[in-house]
PDB file of C-alpha atoms in Angstrom:
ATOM      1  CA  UNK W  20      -2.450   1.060 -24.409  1.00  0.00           C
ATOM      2  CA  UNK W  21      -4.553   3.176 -21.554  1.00  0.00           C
ATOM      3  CA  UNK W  22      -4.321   6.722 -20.506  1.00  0.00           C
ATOM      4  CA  UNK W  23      -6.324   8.665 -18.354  1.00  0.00           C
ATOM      5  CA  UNK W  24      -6.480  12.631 -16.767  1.00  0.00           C
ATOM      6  CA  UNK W  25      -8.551  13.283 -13.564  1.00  0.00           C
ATOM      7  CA  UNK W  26      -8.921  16.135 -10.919  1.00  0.00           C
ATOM      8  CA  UNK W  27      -9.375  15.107  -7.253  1.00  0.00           C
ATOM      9  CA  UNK W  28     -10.905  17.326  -4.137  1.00  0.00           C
ATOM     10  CA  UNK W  29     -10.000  15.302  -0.671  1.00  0.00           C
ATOM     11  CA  UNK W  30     -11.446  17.696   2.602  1.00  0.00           C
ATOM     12  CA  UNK W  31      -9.998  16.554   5.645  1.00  0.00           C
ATOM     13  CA  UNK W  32     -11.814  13.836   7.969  1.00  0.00           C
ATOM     14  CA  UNK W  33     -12.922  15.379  11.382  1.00  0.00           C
ATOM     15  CA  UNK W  34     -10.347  13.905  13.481  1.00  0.00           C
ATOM     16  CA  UNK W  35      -7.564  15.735  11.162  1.00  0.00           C
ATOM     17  CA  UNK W  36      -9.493  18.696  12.205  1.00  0.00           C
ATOM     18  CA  UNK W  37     -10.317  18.124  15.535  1.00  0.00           C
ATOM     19  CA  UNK W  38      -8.748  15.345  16.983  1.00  0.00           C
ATOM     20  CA  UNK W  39      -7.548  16.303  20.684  1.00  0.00           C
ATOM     21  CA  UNK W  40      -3.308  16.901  20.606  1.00  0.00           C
ATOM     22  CA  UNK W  41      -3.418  15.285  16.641  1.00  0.00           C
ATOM     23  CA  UNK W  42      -5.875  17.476  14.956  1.00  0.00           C
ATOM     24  CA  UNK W  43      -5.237  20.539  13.207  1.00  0.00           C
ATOM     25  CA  UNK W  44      -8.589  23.134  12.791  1.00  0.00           C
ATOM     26  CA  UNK W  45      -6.723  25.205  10.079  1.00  0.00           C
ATOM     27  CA  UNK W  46      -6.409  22.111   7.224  1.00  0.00           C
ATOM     28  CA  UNK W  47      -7.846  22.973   4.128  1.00  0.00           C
ATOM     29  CA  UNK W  48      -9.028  20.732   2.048  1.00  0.00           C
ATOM     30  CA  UNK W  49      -6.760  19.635  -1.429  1.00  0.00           C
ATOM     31  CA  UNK W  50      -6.995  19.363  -5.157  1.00  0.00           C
ATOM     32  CA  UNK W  51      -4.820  17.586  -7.391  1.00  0.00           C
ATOM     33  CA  UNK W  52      -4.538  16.956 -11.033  1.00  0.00           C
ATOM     34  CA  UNK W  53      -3.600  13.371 -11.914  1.00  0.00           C
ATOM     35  CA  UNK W  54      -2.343  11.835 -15.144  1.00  0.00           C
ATOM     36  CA  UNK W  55      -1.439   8.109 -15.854  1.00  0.00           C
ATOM     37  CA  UNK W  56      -0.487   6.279 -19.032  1.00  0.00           C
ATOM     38  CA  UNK W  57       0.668   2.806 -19.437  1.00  0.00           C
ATOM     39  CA  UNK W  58       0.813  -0.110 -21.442  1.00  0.00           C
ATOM     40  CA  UNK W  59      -0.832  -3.753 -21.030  1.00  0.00           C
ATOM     41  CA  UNK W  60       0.488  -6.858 -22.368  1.00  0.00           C
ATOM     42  CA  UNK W  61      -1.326 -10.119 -21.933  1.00  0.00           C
ATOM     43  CA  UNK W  62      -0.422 -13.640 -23.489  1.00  0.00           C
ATOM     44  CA  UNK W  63      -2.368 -16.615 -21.940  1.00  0.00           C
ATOM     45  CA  UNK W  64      -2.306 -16.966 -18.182  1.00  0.00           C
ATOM     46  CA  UNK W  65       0.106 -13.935 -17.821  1.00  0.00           C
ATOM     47  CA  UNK W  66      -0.169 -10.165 -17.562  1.00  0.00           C
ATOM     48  CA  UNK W  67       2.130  -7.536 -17.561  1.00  0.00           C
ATOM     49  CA  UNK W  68       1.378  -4.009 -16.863  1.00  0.00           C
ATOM     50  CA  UNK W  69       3.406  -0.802 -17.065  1.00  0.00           C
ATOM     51  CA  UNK W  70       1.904   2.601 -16.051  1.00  0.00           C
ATOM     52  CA  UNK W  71       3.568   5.834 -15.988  1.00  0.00           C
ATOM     53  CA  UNK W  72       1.926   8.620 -13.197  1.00  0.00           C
ATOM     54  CA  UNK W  73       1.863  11.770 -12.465  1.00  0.00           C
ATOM     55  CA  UNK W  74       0.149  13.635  -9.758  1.00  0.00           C
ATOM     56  CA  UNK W  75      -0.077  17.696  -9.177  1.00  0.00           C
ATOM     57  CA  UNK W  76      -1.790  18.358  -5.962  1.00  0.00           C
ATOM     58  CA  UNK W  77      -2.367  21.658  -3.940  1.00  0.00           C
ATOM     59  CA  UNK W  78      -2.790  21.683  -0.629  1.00  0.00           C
ATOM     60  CA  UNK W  79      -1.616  17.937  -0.018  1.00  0.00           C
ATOM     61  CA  UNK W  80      -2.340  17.495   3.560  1.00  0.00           C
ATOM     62  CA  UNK W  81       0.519  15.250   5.400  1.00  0.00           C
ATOM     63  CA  UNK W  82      -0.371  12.055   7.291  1.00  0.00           C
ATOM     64  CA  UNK W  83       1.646  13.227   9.888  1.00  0.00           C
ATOM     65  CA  UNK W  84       0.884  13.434  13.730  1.00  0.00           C
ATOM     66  CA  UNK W  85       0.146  16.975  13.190  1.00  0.00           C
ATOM     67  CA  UNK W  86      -1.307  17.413   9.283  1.00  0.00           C
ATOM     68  CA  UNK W  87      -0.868  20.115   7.538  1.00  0.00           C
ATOM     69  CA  UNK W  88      -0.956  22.172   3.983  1.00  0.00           C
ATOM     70  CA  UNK W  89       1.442  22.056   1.608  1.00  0.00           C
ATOM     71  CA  UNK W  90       0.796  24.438  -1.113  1.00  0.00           C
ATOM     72  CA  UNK W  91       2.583  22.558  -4.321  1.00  0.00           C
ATOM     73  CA  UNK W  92       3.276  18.625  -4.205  1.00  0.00           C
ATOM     74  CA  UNK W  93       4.135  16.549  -6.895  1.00  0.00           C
ATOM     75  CA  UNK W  94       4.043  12.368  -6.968  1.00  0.00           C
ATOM     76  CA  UNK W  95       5.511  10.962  -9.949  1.00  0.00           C
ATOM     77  CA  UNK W  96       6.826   7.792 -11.124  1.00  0.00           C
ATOM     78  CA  UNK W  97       6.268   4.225 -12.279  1.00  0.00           C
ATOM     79  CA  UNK W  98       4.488   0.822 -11.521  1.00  0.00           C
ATOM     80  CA  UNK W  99       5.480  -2.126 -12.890  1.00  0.00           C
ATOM     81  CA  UNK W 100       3.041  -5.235 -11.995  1.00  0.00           C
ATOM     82  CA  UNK W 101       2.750  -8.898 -13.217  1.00  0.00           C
ATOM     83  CA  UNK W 102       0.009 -11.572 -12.889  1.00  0.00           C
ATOM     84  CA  UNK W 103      -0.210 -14.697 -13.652  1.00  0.00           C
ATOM     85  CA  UNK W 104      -0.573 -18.526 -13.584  1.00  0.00           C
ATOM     86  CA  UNK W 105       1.348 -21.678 -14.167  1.00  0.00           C
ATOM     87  CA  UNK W 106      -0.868 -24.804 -13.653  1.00  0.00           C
ATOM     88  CA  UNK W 107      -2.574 -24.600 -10.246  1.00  0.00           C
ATOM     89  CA  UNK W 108       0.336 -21.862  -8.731  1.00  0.00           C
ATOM     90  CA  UNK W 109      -1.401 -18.024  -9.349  1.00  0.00           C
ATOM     91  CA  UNK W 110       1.210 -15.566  -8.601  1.00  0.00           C
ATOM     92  CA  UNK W 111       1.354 -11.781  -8.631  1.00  0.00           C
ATOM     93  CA  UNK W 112       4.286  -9.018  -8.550  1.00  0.00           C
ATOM     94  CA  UNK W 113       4.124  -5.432  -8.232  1.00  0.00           C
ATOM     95  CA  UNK W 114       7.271  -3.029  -8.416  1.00  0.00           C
ATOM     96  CA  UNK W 115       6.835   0.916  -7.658  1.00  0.00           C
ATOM     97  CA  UNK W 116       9.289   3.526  -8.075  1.00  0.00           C
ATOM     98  CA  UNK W 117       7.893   7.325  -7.396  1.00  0.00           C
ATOM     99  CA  UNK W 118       9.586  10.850  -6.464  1.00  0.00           C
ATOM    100  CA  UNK W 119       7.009  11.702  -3.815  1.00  0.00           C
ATOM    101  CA  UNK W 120       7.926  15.252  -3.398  1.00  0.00           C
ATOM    102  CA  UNK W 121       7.486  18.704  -1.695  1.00  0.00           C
ATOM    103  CA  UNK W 122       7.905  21.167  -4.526  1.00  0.00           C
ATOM    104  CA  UNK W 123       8.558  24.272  -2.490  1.00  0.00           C
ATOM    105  CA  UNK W 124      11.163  22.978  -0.822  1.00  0.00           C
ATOM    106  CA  UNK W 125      12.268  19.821  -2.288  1.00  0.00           C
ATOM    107  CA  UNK W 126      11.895  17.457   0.429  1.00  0.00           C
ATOM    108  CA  UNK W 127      10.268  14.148   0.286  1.00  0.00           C
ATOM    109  CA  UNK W 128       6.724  13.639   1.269  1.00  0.00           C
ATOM    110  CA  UNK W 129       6.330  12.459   4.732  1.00  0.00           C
ATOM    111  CA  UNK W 130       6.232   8.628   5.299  1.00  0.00           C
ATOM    112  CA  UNK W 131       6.417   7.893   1.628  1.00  0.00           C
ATOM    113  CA  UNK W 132       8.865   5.395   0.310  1.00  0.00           C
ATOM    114  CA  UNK W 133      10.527   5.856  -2.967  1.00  0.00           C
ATOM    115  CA  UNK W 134      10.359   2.486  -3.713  1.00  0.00           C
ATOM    116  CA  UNK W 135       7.880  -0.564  -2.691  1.00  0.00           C
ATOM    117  CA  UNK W 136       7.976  -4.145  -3.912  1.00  0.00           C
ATOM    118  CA  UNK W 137       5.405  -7.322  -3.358  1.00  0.00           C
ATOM    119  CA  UNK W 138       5.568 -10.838  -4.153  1.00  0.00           C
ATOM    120  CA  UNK W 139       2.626 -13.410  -3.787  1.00  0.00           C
ATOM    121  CA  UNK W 140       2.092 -16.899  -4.843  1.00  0.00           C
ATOM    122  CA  UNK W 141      -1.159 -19.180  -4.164  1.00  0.00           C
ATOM    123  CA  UNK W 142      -2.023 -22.681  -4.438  1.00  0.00           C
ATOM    124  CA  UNK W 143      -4.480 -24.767  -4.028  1.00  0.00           C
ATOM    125  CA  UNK W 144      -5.531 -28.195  -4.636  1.00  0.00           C
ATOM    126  CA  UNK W 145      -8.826 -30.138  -3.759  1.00  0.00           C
ATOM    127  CA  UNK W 146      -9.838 -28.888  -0.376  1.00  0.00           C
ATOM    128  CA  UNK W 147      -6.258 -27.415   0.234  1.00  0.00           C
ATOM    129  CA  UNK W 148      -4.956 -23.894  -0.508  1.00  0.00           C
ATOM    130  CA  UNK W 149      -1.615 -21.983   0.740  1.00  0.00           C
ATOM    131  CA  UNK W 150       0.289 -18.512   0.150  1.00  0.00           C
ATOM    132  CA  UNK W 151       2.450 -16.474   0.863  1.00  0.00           C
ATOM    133  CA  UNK W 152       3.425 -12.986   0.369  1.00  0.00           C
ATOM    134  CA  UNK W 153       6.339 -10.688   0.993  1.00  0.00           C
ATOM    135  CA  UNK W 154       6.331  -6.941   0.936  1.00  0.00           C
ATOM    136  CA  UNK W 155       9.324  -4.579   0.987  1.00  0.00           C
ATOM    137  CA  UNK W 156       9.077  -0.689   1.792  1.00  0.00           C
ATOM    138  CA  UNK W 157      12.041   1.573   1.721  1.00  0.00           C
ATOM    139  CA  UNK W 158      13.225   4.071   3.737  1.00  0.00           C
ATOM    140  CA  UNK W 159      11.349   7.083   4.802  1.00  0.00           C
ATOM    141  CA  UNK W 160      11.002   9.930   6.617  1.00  0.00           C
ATOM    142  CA  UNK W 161       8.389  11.128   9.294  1.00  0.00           C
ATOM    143  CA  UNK W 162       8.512  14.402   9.267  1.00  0.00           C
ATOM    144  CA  UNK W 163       7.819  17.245   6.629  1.00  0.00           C
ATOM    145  CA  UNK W 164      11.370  18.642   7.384  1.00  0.00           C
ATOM    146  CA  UNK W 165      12.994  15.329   6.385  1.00  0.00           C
ATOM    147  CA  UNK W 166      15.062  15.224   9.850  1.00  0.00           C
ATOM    148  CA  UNK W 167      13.592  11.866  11.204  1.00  0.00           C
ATOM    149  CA  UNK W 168      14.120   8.751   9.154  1.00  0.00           C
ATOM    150  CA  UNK W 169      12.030   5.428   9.274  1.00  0.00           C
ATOM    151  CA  UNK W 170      14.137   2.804   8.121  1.00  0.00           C
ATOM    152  CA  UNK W 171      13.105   0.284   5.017  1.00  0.00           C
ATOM    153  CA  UNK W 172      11.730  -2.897   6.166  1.00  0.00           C
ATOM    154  CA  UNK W 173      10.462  -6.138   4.755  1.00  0.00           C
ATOM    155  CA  UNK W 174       7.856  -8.611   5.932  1.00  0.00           C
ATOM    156  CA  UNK W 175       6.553 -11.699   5.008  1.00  0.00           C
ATOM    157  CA  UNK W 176       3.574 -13.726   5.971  1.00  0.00           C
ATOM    158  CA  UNK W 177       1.910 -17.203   4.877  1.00  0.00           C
ATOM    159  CA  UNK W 178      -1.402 -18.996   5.125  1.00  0.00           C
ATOM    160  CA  UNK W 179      -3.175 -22.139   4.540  1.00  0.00           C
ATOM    161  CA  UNK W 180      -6.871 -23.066   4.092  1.00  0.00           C
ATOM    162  CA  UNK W 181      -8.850 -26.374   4.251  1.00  0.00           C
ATOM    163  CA  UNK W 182     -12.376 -26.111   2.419  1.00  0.00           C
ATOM    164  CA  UNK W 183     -14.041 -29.346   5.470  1.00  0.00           C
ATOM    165  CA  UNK W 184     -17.386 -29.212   4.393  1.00  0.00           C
ATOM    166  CA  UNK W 185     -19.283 -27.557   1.334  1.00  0.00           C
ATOM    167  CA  UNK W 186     -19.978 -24.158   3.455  1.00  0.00           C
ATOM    168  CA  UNK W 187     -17.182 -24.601   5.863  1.00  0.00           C
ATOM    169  CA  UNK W 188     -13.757 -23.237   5.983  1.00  0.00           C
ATOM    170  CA  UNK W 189     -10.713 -23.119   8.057  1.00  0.00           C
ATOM    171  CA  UNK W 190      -7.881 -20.705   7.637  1.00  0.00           C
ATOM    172  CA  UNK W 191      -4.441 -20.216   9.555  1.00  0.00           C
ATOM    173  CA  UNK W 192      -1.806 -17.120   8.979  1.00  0.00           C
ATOM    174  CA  UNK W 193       1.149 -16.342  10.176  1.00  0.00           C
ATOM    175  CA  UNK W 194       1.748 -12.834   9.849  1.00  0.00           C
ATOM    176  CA  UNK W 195       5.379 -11.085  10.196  1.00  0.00           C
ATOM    177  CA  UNK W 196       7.140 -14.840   9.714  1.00  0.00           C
ATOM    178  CA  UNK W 197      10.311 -13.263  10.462  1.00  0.00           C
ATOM    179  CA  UNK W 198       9.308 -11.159  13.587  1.00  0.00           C
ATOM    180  CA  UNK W 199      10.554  -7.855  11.616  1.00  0.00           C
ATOM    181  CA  UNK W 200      10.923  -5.033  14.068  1.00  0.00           C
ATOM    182  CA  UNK W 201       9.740  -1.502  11.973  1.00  0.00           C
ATOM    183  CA  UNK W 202       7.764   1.495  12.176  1.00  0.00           C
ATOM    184  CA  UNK W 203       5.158   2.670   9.702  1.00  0.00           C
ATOM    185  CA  UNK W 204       5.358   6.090  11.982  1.00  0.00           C
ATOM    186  CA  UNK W 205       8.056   7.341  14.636  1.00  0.00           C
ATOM    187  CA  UNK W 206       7.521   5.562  18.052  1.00  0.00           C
ATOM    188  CA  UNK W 207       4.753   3.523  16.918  1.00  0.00           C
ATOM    189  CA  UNK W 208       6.230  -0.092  16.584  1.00  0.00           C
ATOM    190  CA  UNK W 209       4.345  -2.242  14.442  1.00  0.00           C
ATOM    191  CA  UNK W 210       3.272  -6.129  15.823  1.00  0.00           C
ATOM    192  CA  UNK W 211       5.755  -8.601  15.382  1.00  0.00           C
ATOM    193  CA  UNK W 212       4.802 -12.628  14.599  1.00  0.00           C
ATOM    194  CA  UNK W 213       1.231 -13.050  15.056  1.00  0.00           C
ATOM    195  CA  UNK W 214      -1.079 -16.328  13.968  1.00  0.00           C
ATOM    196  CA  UNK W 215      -4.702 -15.646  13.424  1.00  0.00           C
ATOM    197  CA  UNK W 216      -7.007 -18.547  12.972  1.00  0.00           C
ATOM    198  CA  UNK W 217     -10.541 -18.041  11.233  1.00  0.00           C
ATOM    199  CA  UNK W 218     -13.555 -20.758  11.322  1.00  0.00           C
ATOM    200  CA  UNK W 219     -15.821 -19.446   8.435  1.00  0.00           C
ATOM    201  CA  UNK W 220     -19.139 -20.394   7.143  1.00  0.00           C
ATOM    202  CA  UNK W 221     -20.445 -19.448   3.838  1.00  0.00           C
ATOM    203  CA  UNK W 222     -23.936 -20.762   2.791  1.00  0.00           C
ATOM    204  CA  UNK W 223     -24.355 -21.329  -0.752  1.00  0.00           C
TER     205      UNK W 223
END
């Protein structure tokens, strides 16, 4: 069993401030008070984790296009997350449910999901390793006055590694396997299937 209470202070970067068209010279910097309890359970090769949140923050600046203050925000809610292994398979889950919201008015936080899921499994074996993990983020909105939504997505992406030589490595991954179309932000479309190669050397 694990608990913990904090206070955070978060000024704004210079480009909030000053960015040309983006920034805004008026931000202010926030502080939050943030409280988590939760429970661990482990057995073997498996953990399970269950944490409770809640976050008070004044002055939450938005990640919007144009941040700004909000004098009272509250994020609260739960993560559930599992690790764990079965032979040579390691796989991981995480589960988040939160109420990310603006308390003066009662709308949602910009760009924040009420709900986000991942699952990941690896294996290897001898010189071989793959994975794969999928992530799923729910719907949204952009803006502070909840008037443009950003639809849920899900993505997935895989890769495979081959250990040639004793400080030589070779990885491939395929990122967006399905070609999802989504938008993290409002007109800014996010890459669709990509493959990435990487040669890498590590000297031991």
């Amino acid at each position: 069993v694990h608990a913990s209470r904090g206070t955070s202070f978060v000024a704004p970067s210079f480009n909030q401030l000053y960015f040309p068209r983006f920034g805004n010279p008026l931000l202010q910097p926030e502080e939050g008070r943030n409280t988590d309890f939760g429970v661990t359970y482990t057995r073997g090769e498996h953990e399970l984790k269950l944490v409770r949140f809640d976050n008070r923050i004044r002055g939450f600046m938005t990640n919007t296009t144009l941040p700004v203050n909000i004098p009272r925000v509250r994020i609260d809610g739960w993560t559930l997350g599992y690790e764990g292994r079965v032979d040579a398979l390691q796989l991981r889950a995480s589960l988040q449910s939160l109420d990310p919201r603006n308390e003066v008015n009662g709308n949602r936080l910009p760009r924040r999901a009420k709900q986000q899921a991942t699952l990941g499994a690896d294996w290897r074996v001898g010189a071989w390793g793959f994975g794969a993990t999928v992530l799923h983020v729910g719907s949204r909105f952009d803006d502070t006055a909840n008037t443009q939504p950003l639809a849920a997505y899900t993505t997935a992406d895989v890769h495979a590694d081959w250990q040639f030589a004793r400080d030589w490595s070779l990885q491939a991954q395929l990122t967006n396997l399905t070609d999802k179309g989504y938008e993290t932000a409002y007109g800014y479309n996010q890459p669709g299937r990509g493959l990435q190669l990487t040669l890498r050397w590590s000297p031991k």
